[in-house]
Tab-separated table of C-alpha atoms in Angstrom:
chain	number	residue	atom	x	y	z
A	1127	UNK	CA	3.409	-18.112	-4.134
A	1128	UNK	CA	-0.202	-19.455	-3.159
A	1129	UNK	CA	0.664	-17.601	0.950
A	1130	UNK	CA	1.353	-14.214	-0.705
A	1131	UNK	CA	-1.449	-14.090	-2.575
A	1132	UNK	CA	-3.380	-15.116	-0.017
A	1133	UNK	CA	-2.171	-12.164	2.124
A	1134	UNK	CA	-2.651	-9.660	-0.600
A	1135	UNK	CA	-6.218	-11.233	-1.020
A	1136	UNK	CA	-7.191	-10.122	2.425
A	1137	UNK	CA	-6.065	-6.527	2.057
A	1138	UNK	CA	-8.384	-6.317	-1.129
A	1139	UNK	CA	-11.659	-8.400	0.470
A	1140	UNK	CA	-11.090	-5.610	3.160
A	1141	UNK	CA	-11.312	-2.753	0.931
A	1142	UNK	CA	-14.370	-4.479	-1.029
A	1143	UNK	CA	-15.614	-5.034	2.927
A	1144	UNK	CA	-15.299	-1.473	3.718
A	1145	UNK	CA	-16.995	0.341	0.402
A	1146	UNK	CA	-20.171	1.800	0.682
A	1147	UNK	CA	-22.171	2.905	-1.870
A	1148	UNK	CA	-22.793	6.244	-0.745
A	1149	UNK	CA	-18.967	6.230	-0.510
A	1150	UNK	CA	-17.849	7.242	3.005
A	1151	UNK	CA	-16.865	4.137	3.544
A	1152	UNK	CA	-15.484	2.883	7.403
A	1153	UNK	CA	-15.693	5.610	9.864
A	1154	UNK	CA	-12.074	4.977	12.460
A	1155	UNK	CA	-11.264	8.271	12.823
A	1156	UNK	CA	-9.531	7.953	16.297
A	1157	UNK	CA	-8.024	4.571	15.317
A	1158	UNK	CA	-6.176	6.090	12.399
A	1159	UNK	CA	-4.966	8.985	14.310
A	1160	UNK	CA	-2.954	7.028	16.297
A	1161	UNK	CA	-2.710	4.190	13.516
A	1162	UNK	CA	0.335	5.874	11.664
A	1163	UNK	CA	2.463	7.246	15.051
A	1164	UNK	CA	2.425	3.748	16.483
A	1165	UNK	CA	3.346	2.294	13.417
A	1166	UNK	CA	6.306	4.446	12.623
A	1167	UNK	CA	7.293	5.689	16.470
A	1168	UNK	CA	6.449	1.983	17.776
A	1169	UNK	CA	6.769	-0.882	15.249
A	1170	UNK	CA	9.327	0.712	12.511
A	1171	UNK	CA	11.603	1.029	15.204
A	1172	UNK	CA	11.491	-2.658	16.088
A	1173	UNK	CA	11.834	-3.645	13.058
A	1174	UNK	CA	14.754	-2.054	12.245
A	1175	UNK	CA	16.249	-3.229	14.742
A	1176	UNK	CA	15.187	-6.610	14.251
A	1177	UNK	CA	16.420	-6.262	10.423
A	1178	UNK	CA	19.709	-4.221	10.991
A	1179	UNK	CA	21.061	-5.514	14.615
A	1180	UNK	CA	19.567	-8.943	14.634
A	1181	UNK	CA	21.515	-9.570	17.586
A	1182	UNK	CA	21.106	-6.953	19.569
A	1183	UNK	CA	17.394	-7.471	18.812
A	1184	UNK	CA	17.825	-11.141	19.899
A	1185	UNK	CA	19.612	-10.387	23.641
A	1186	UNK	CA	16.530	-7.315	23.711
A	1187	UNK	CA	13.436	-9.734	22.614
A	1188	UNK	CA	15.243	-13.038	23.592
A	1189	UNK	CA	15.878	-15.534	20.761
A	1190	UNK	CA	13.067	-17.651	21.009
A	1191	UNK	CA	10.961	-14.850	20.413
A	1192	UNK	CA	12.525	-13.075	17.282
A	1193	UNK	CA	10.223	-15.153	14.648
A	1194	UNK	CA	7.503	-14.364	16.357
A	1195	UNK	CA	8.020	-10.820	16.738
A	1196	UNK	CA	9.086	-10.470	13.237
A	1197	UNK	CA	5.574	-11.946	11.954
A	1198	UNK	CA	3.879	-9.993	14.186
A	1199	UNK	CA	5.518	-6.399	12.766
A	1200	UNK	CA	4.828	-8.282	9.629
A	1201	UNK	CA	1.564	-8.619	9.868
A	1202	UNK	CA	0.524	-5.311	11.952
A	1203	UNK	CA	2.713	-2.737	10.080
A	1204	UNK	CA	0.497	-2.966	6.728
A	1205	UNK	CA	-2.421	-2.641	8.699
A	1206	UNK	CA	-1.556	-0.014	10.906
A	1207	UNK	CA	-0.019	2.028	7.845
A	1208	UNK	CA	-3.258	1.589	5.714
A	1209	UNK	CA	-5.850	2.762	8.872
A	1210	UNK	CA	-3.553	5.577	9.126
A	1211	UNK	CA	-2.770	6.739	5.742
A	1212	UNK	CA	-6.733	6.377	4.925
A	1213	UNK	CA	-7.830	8.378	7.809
A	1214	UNK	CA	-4.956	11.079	7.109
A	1215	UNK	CA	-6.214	11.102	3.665
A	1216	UNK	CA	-9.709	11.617	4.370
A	1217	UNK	CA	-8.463	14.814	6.647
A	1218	UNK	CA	-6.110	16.046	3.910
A	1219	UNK	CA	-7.686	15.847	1.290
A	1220	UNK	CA	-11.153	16.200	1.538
A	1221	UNK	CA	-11.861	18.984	-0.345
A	1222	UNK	CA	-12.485	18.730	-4.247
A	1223	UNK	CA	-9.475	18.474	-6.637
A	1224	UNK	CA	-9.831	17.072	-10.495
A	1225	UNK	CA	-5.991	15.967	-9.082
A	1226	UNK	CA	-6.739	14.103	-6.531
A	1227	UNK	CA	-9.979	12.520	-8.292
A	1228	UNK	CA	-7.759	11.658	-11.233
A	1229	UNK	CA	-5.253	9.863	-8.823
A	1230	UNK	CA	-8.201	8.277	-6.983
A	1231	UNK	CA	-9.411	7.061	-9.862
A	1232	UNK	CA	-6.148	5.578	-11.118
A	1233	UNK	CA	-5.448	4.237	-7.178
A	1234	UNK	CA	-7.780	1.219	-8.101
A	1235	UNK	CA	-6.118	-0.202	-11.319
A	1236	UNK	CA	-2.602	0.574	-9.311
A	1237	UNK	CA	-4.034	-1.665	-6.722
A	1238	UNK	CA	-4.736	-4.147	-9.164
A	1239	UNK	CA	-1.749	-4.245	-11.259
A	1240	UNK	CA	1.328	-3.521	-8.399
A	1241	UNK	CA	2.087	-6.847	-7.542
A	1242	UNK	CA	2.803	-8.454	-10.863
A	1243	UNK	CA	4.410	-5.655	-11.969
A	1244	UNK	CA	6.607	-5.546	-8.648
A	1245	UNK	CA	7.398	-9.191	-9.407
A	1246	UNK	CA	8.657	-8.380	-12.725
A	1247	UNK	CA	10.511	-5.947	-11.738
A	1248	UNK	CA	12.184	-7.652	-8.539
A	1249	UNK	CA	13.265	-10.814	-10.810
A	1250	UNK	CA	14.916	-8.328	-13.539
A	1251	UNK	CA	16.603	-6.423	-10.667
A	1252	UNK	CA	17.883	-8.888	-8.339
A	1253	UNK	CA	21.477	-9.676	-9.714
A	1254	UNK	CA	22.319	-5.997	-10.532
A	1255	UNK	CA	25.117	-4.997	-8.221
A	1256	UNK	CA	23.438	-1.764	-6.395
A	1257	UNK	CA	22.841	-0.603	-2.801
A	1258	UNK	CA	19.340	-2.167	-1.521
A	1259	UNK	CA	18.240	1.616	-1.501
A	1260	UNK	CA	18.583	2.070	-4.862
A	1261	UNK	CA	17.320	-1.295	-6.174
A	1262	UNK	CA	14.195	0.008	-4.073
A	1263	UNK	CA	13.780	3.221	-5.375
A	1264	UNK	CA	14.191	1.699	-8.839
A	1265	UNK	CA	11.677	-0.777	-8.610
A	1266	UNK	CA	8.891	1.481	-6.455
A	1267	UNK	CA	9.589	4.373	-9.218
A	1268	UNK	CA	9.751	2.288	-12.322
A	1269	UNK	CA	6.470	0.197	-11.109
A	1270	UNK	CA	4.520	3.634	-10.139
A	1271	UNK	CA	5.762	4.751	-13.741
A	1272	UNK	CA	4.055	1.920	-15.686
A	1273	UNK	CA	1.246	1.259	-14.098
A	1274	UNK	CA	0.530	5.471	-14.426
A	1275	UNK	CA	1.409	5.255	-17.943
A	1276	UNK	CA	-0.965	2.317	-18.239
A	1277	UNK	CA	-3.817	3.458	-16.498
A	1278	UNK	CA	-3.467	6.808	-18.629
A	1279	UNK	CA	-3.410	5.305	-21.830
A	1280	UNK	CA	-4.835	1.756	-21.645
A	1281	UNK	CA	-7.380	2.022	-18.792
A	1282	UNK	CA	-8.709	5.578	-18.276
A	1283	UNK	CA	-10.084	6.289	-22.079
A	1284	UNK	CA	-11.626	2.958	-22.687
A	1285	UNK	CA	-14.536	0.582	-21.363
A	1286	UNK	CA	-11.880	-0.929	-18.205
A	1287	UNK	CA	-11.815	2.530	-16.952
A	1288	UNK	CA	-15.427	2.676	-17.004
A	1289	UNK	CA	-16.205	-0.319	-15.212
A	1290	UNK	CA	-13.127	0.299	-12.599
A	1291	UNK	CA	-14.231	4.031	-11.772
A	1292	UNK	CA	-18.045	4.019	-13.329
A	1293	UNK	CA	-18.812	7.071	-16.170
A	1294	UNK	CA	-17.154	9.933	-15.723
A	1295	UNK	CA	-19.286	12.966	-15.012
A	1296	UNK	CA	-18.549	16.432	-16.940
A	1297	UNK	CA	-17.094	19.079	-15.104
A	1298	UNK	CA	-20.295	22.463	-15.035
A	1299	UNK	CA	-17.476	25.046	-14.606
């Protein structure tokens, strides 16, 4: 669908928008610290509410309103979640880690190959007869399986993994 792309598109123009090429990328340190608690404390909330007690949410927002609110969580959430888990990240874990540079440098063809893959994966797992839950944790695990799997033995060894993360420099210890 043309609109989702579109929405995905913006997420990864922003993160194109944002590198640097000394790498330290956007500086919104106190954005992101309160990026994450407003999005889980103040939006998630909502939203559940909106999702799980659609009346109740109605009578609480007033009817004429619900749409509205819902694309605005919609569209905020994402956001909110990405400032926050970046700027977490960048306090976390800072320090150097061959782990956390080999996830780093598997993040980007993740990025890249997620959404088909979650697509796939939706249309095969639609009609099974399951609890939402598990149909999600089937489809987030599965997905985050492949695309691992991929990126370990299809992207990382060969000339994609060199243009996605540049050469990789030998380790002096």
């Amino acid at each position: 669908a043309p609109h989702l792309l579109g929405y995905y598109a913006l997420f990864f123009f922003f993160g194109v928008g944002s590198y640097r090429v000394d790498g330290s990328g956007l500086r919104y340190r106190g954005f992101s610290m309160l990026a994450l608690p407003l999005a889980f404390f103040g939006l998630l909330p909502i939203a559940m509410q909106i999702i799980f007690e659609p009346e109740l949410a109605a009578e609480w927002l007033g009817a004429d309103r619900m749409r509205g609110a819902e694309v605005a969580i919609e569209t905020l959430y994402p956001w909110l979640v990405s400032f926050g888990m970046i700027g977490l990240f960048r306090v976390v874990l800072s320090r150097r880690s061959a782990a956390v540079r080999y996830l780093s440098d598997a993040s980007y063809w993740m990025y890249l190959i997620h959404l088909p893959l979650i697509f796939i994966a939706q249309a095969w797992i639609r009609d099974v007869d399951a609890s939402v839950w598990l149909k999600f944790i089937a489809v987030t695990g599965g997905v985050s399986a492949v695309s691992s799997i991929s990126y370990a033995i299809l992207v990382r060894p060969t000339p994609i993994g060199t243009l996605l993360n540049g050469r990789r420099k030998r380790s002096s210890g």
